[in-house]
Structures are given as C-alpha cells and as structure tokens.
Short mmCIF file of N, CA and C in Angstrom, two decimals:
data_model
loop_
_atom_site.label_atom_id
_atom_site.label_comp_id
_atom_site.label_asym_id
_atom_site.label_seq_id
_atom_site.Cartn_x
_atom_site.Cartn_y
_atom_site.Cartn_z
N MET A 1 13.28 33.68 27.88
CA MET A 1 12.91 33.85 26.46
C MET A 1 13.02 32.85 25.85
N ALA A 2 14.61 32.27 25.70
CA ALA A 2 15.12 31.24 25.12
C ALA A 2 14.65 29.72 24.94
N LEU A 3 14.23 29.62 26.63
CA LEU A 3 13.16 28.63 26.85
C LEU A 3 11.82 28.23 25.75
N ALA A 4 11.06 29.42 26.01
CA ALA A 4 9.87 29.62 24.81
C ALA A 4 10.04 29.28 23.69
N ASP A 5 11.32 29.64 23.43
CA ASP A 5 11.39 29.95 21.81
C ASP A 5 11.84 28.41 21.24
N THR A 6 12.70 27.68 22.15
CA THR A 6 12.96 26.34 21.69
C THR A 6 11.63 25.04 22.09
N GLY A 7 10.44 25.76 22.88
CA GLY A 7 9.47 25.09 23.02
C GLY A 7 8.65 25.05 22.33
N THR A 8 8.41 26.34 21.29
CA THR A 8 7.93 26.24 19.95
C THR A 8 8.22 25.48 19.05
N ILE A 9 9.60 25.72 18.84
CA ILE A 9 10.42 25.01 17.74
C ILE A 9 10.30 23.50 18.34
N LEU A 10 9.89 23.30 19.07
CA LEU A 10 10.12 21.61 19.23
C LEU A 10 8.73 21.06 19.25
N ALA A 11 7.53 22.14 19.22
CA ALA A 11 6.28 21.65 19.03
C ALA A 11 6.06 21.89 17.46
N ALA A 12 6.52 22.75 16.68
CA ALA A 12 6.24 23.06 15.83
C ALA A 12 7.44 21.52 14.96
N ALA A 13 8.30 21.29 15.30
CA ALA A 13 9.16 19.97 14.82
C ALA A 13 8.11 18.64 15.01
N ASP A 14 7.23 18.64 16.11
CA ASP A 14 6.43 17.42 16.21
C ASP A 14 5.01 17.27 15.00
N ALA A 15 4.68 18.44 15.35
CA ALA A 15 3.42 18.87 14.16
C ALA A 15 3.87 18.23 12.86
N VAL A 16 5.71 19.02 12.41
CA VAL A 16 5.84 18.54 11.00
C VAL A 16 6.48 17.17 11.00
N SER A 17 6.77 16.49 11.73
CA SER A 17 7.33 14.93 12.03
C SER A 17 5.95 13.95 11.45
N GLY A 18 4.96 14.63 12.54
CA GLY A 18 3.36 13.72 12.18
C GLY A 18 2.70 13.90 10.89
N ASN A 19 3.19 14.93 9.98
CA ASN A 19 2.73 15.09 9.15
C ASN A 19 3.45 14.55 7.90
N ILE A 20 4.50 14.45 8.24
CA ILE A 20 5.23 13.74 7.29
C ILE A 20 5.19 12.18 7.30
N ALA A 21 5.09 11.54 8.76
CA ALA A 21 5.05 10.55 8.46
C ALA A 21 3.85 9.84 8.05
N THR A 22 2.20 10.92 8.11
CA THR A 22 1.09 10.35 7.49
C THR A 22 0.88 10.47 5.91
N VAL A 23 2.17 11.24 5.52
CA VAL A 23 1.92 11.70 4.11
C VAL A 23 3.41 10.20 3.67
N GLY A 24 3.86 9.75 4.65
CA GLY A 24 4.64 8.52 4.45
C GLY A 24 4.10 7.02 4.26
N TYR A 25 2.56 7.49 5.69
CA TYR A 25 2.19 5.75 5.28
C TYR A 25 1.15 5.80 3.97
N GLY A 26 0.48 6.79 3.75
CA GLY A 26 0.14 7.46 2.51
C GLY A 26 0.84 6.74 1.22
N LEU A 27 2.11 6.95 1.14
CA LEU A 27 3.00 6.93 -0.24
C LEU A 27 2.82 5.13 -0.19
N ALA A 28 2.85 4.35 1.02
CA ALA A 28 2.99 3.19 1.15
C ALA A 28 2.23 2.19 1.11
N VAL A 29 0.65 2.88 0.69
CA VAL A 29 -0.44 2.57 0.09
C VAL A 29 -0.22 2.42 -1.56
N ILE A 30 0.27 3.24 -1.73
CA ILE A 30 0.24 3.14 -3.25
C ILE A 30 0.78 2.44 -4.00
N GLY A 31 1.95 1.71 -3.37
CA GLY A 31 2.78 0.54 -3.82
C GLY A 31 1.40 -0.86 -4.05
N PRO A 32 1.22 -1.03 -3.49
CA PRO A 32 0.28 -2.00 -3.36
C PRO A 32 -0.88 -1.88 -4.64
N GLY A 33 -1.51 -0.74 -4.76
CA GLY A 33 -2.28 -0.20 -5.58
C GLY A 33 -1.41 -0.48 -7.18
N ILE A 34 -0.55 0.11 -7.43
CA ILE A 34 0.19 -0.51 -8.29
C ILE A 34 0.52 -1.76 -8.77
N GLY A 35 0.64 -2.42 -7.50
CA GLY A 35 0.95 -4.14 -8.09
C GLY A 35 -0.34 -4.52 -8.39
N LEU A 36 -1.64 -4.35 -7.66
CA LEU A 36 -2.55 -4.43 -8.21
C LEU A 36 -3.07 -4.35 -9.53
N GLY A 37 -2.70 -3.34 -10.31
CA GLY A 37 -3.32 -3.06 -11.56
C GLY A 37 -2.06 -3.93 -12.40
N ILE A 38 -0.49 -4.24 -11.74
CA ILE A 38 -0.01 -5.13 -12.47
C ILE A 38 -0.04 -6.56 -12.37
N LEU A 39 -0.87 -6.92 -11.49
CA LEU A 39 -1.05 -7.90 -11.41
C LEU A 39 -2.47 -8.41 -12.27
N ILE A 40 -3.48 -7.48 -12.08
CA ILE A 40 -5.09 -8.01 -12.96
C ILE A 40 -4.36 -7.72 -14.14
N GLY A 41 -3.70 -7.03 -14.80
CA GLY A 41 -3.46 -6.51 -15.77
C GLY A 41 -3.01 -7.79 -16.64
N LYS A 42 -1.90 -8.42 -15.87
CA LYS A 42 -1.50 -9.35 -16.26
C LYS A 42 -2.05 -10.55 -16.59
N THR A 43 -2.95 -10.80 -15.65
CA THR A 43 -3.99 -11.61 -15.71
C THR A 43 -4.86 -12.02 -16.92
N ILE A 44 -5.37 -10.75 -17.05
CA ILE A 44 -6.43 -10.48 -18.21
C ILE A 44 -5.30 -10.72 -19.54
N GLU A 45 -4.08 -10.48 -19.42
CA GLU A 45 -3.53 -10.49 -20.47
C GLU A 45 -3.43 -12.20 -20.97
N GLY A 46 -2.96 -12.53 -19.59
CA GLY A 46 -2.71 -14.19 -20.19
C GLY A 46 -3.70 -15.06 -20.23
N ILE A 47 -5.16 -14.63 -20.04
CA ILE A 47 -6.57 -15.29 -20.06
C ILE A 47 -6.38 -14.87 -22.01
N ALA A 48 -6.38 -13.47 -22.25
CA ALA A 48 -6.60 -13.34 -23.52
C ALA A 48 -5.85 -14.03 -24.23
N ARG A 49 -4.81 -14.51 -24.13
CA ARG A 49 -3.42 -15.08 -24.80
C ARG A 49 -4.23 -16.64 -24.73
N GLN A 50 -4.49 -17.16 -23.47
CA GLN A 50 -4.58 -18.99 -23.54
C GLN A 50 -5.78 -18.77 -22.44
N PRO A 51 -6.89 -18.63 -22.96
CA PRO A 51 -8.40 -19.16 -22.64
C PRO A 51 -8.13 -20.10 -21.68
N GLU A 52 -7.36 -21.37 -22.14
CA GLU A 52 -8.01 -22.40 -21.91
C GLU A 52 -7.57 -22.80 -20.38
N VAL A 53 -6.58 -21.56 -19.57
CA VAL A 53 -5.96 -22.07 -18.26
C VAL A 53 -6.55 -20.61 -17.59
N ALA A 54 -7.46 -20.14 -18.07
CA ALA A 54 -8.30 -19.39 -17.33
C ALA A 54 -8.56 -19.70 -15.89
N GLY A 55 -9.22 -20.57 -15.61
CA GLY A 55 -9.37 -20.99 -14.25
C GLY A 55 -8.12 -20.86 -13.33
N GLN A 56 -7.17 -21.23 -14.03
CA GLN A 56 -6.14 -21.65 -12.92
C GLN A 56 -5.14 -20.13 -12.82
N LEU A 57 -5.19 -18.91 -13.96
CA LEU A 57 -4.71 -18.10 -13.43
C LEU A 57 -5.52 -17.15 -12.73
N ARG A 58 -6.98 -17.40 -12.91
CA ARG A 58 -7.76 -16.76 -11.85
C ARG A 58 -7.88 -16.49 -10.68
N THR A 59 -7.44 -18.17 -10.23
CA THR A 59 -7.16 -18.64 -8.92
C THR A 59 -5.94 -18.02 -8.44
N THR A 60 -4.82 -18.15 -9.02
CA THR A 60 -3.41 -17.62 -8.64
C THR A 60 -4.20 -16.09 -8.57
N MET A 61 -4.41 -15.48 -9.68
CA MET A 61 -4.08 -14.07 -9.17
C MET A 61 -5.16 -13.76 -7.89
N PHE A 62 -6.16 -14.45 -7.51
CA PHE A 62 -6.95 -14.09 -6.31
C PHE A 62 -6.12 -14.38 -5.09
N ILE A 63 -5.21 -15.44 -5.35
CA ILE A 63 -4.24 -15.81 -4.20
C ILE A 63 -3.67 -14.43 -3.72
N GLY A 64 -2.95 -14.19 -5.39
CA GLY A 64 -2.08 -12.50 -5.03
C GLY A 64 -2.54 -11.58 -4.66
N ILE A 65 -3.68 -10.87 -5.36
CA ILE A 65 -4.61 -9.95 -4.42
C ILE A 65 -4.48 -10.32 -3.04
N GLY A 66 -5.00 -11.63 -3.02
CA GLY A 66 -4.76 -11.34 -0.79
C GLY A 66 -3.40 -11.03 -0.60
N PHE A 67 -2.56 -11.37 -0.86
CA PHE A 67 -1.32 -11.35 -0.58
C PHE A 67 -1.10 -9.56 -0.52
N VAL A 68 -1.50 -9.14 -2.25
CA VAL A 68 -0.73 -7.28 -1.77
C VAL A 68 -1.85 -6.53 -0.89
N GLU A 69 -3.48 -7.38 -0.95
CA GLU A 69 -4.15 -6.26 0.11
C GLU A 69 -4.00 -5.83 1.31
N VAL A 70 -3.08 -7.65 2.01
CA VAL A 70 -2.52 -7.44 3.15
C VAL A 70 -1.49 -6.28 3.18
N LEU A 71 -0.64 -6.26 2.42
CA LEU A 71 0.49 -5.32 2.61
C LEU A 71 0.25 -3.63 2.80
N GLY A 72 -1.14 -3.79 1.87
CA GLY A 72 -1.94 -2.32 1.52
C GLY A 72 -2.54 -2.07 3.09
N LEU A 73 -3.43 -2.93 3.80
CA LEU A 73 -3.86 -2.69 4.73
C LEU A 73 -2.96 -2.42 5.99
N LEU A 74 -1.70 -3.21 5.68
CA LEU A 74 -0.75 -3.13 6.84
C LEU A 74 -0.21 -1.61 6.94
N GLY A 75 -0.18 -1.48 5.73
CA GLY A 75 0.72 0.12 5.67
C GLY A 75 -0.60 0.81 5.90
N LEU A 76 -1.69 0.92 5.98
CA LEU A 76 -2.73 1.80 6.65
C LEU A 76 -2.76 2.06 7.75
N ILE A 77 -3.33 0.64 8.14
CA ILE A 77 -3.13 0.44 10.07
C ILE A 77 -1.79 0.96 10.62
N THR A 78 -0.53 0.78 9.77
CA THR A 78 0.39 1.10 10.83
C THR A 78 0.22 2.90 11.10
N GLY A 79 -0.32 3.37 10.18
CA GLY A 79 -0.34 4.81 9.87
C GLY A 79 -0.84 5.37 11.29
N PHE A 80 -2.00 4.72 11.38
CA PHE A 80 -3.21 5.17 12.59
C PHE A 80 -2.50 4.39 13.86
N LEU A 81 -1.98 3.16 14.00
CA LEU A 81 -1.47 2.78 15.43
C LEU A 81 0.29 3.64 15.53
N PHE A 82 0.46 4.24 14.82
CA PHE A 82 1.63 4.93 15.02
C PHE A 82 1.70 6.20 14.60
N PRO A 83 0.91 7.41 14.94
CA PRO A 83 1.17 8.71 14.60
C PRO A 83 1.82 9.56 14.68
#
C-alpha cells in the first residue's frame, strides 16, 4: 500500500515539475519582449530628437533586435528540448 502511494506522489511531482518548467520557459520569453519594447522606444525617441542620425540609430536598433530575438528564441526552444 505504501509503495502505491509513493508511486502516485512521484507521478504527481513529475507532472507538476513539467508544468512549472513550462511556465518558467514562458516567463523567460517575456524578458526579451520587454527589452524589444525599450529598445525600439528609445530608438524612436532618439530619431525624434535628432532626425539627422536616423540611419545610424536604425542600423544599431536592428542589430540589437537580432541579439534580443536570439535570446527569446533560445528560451522558447529550450522549453521544447527539455520538457
């Protein structure tokens, strides 16, 4: 009787840990989303203040977007690879 209870407890723990990991990986994707919002907002603010450097700011913004998106995709893919 005790072994059946232990097995049930372990199965429940595995189910909960999988759900918690999924939530954790989902939260990991929120960080890059916030980063993108700040990055794009500050670029637009900089272009509004100094329109003559719009090309340089836009180029730097796209490089930054690439790095932030890689982090977001890495967090998302990790959730699929290690459930």
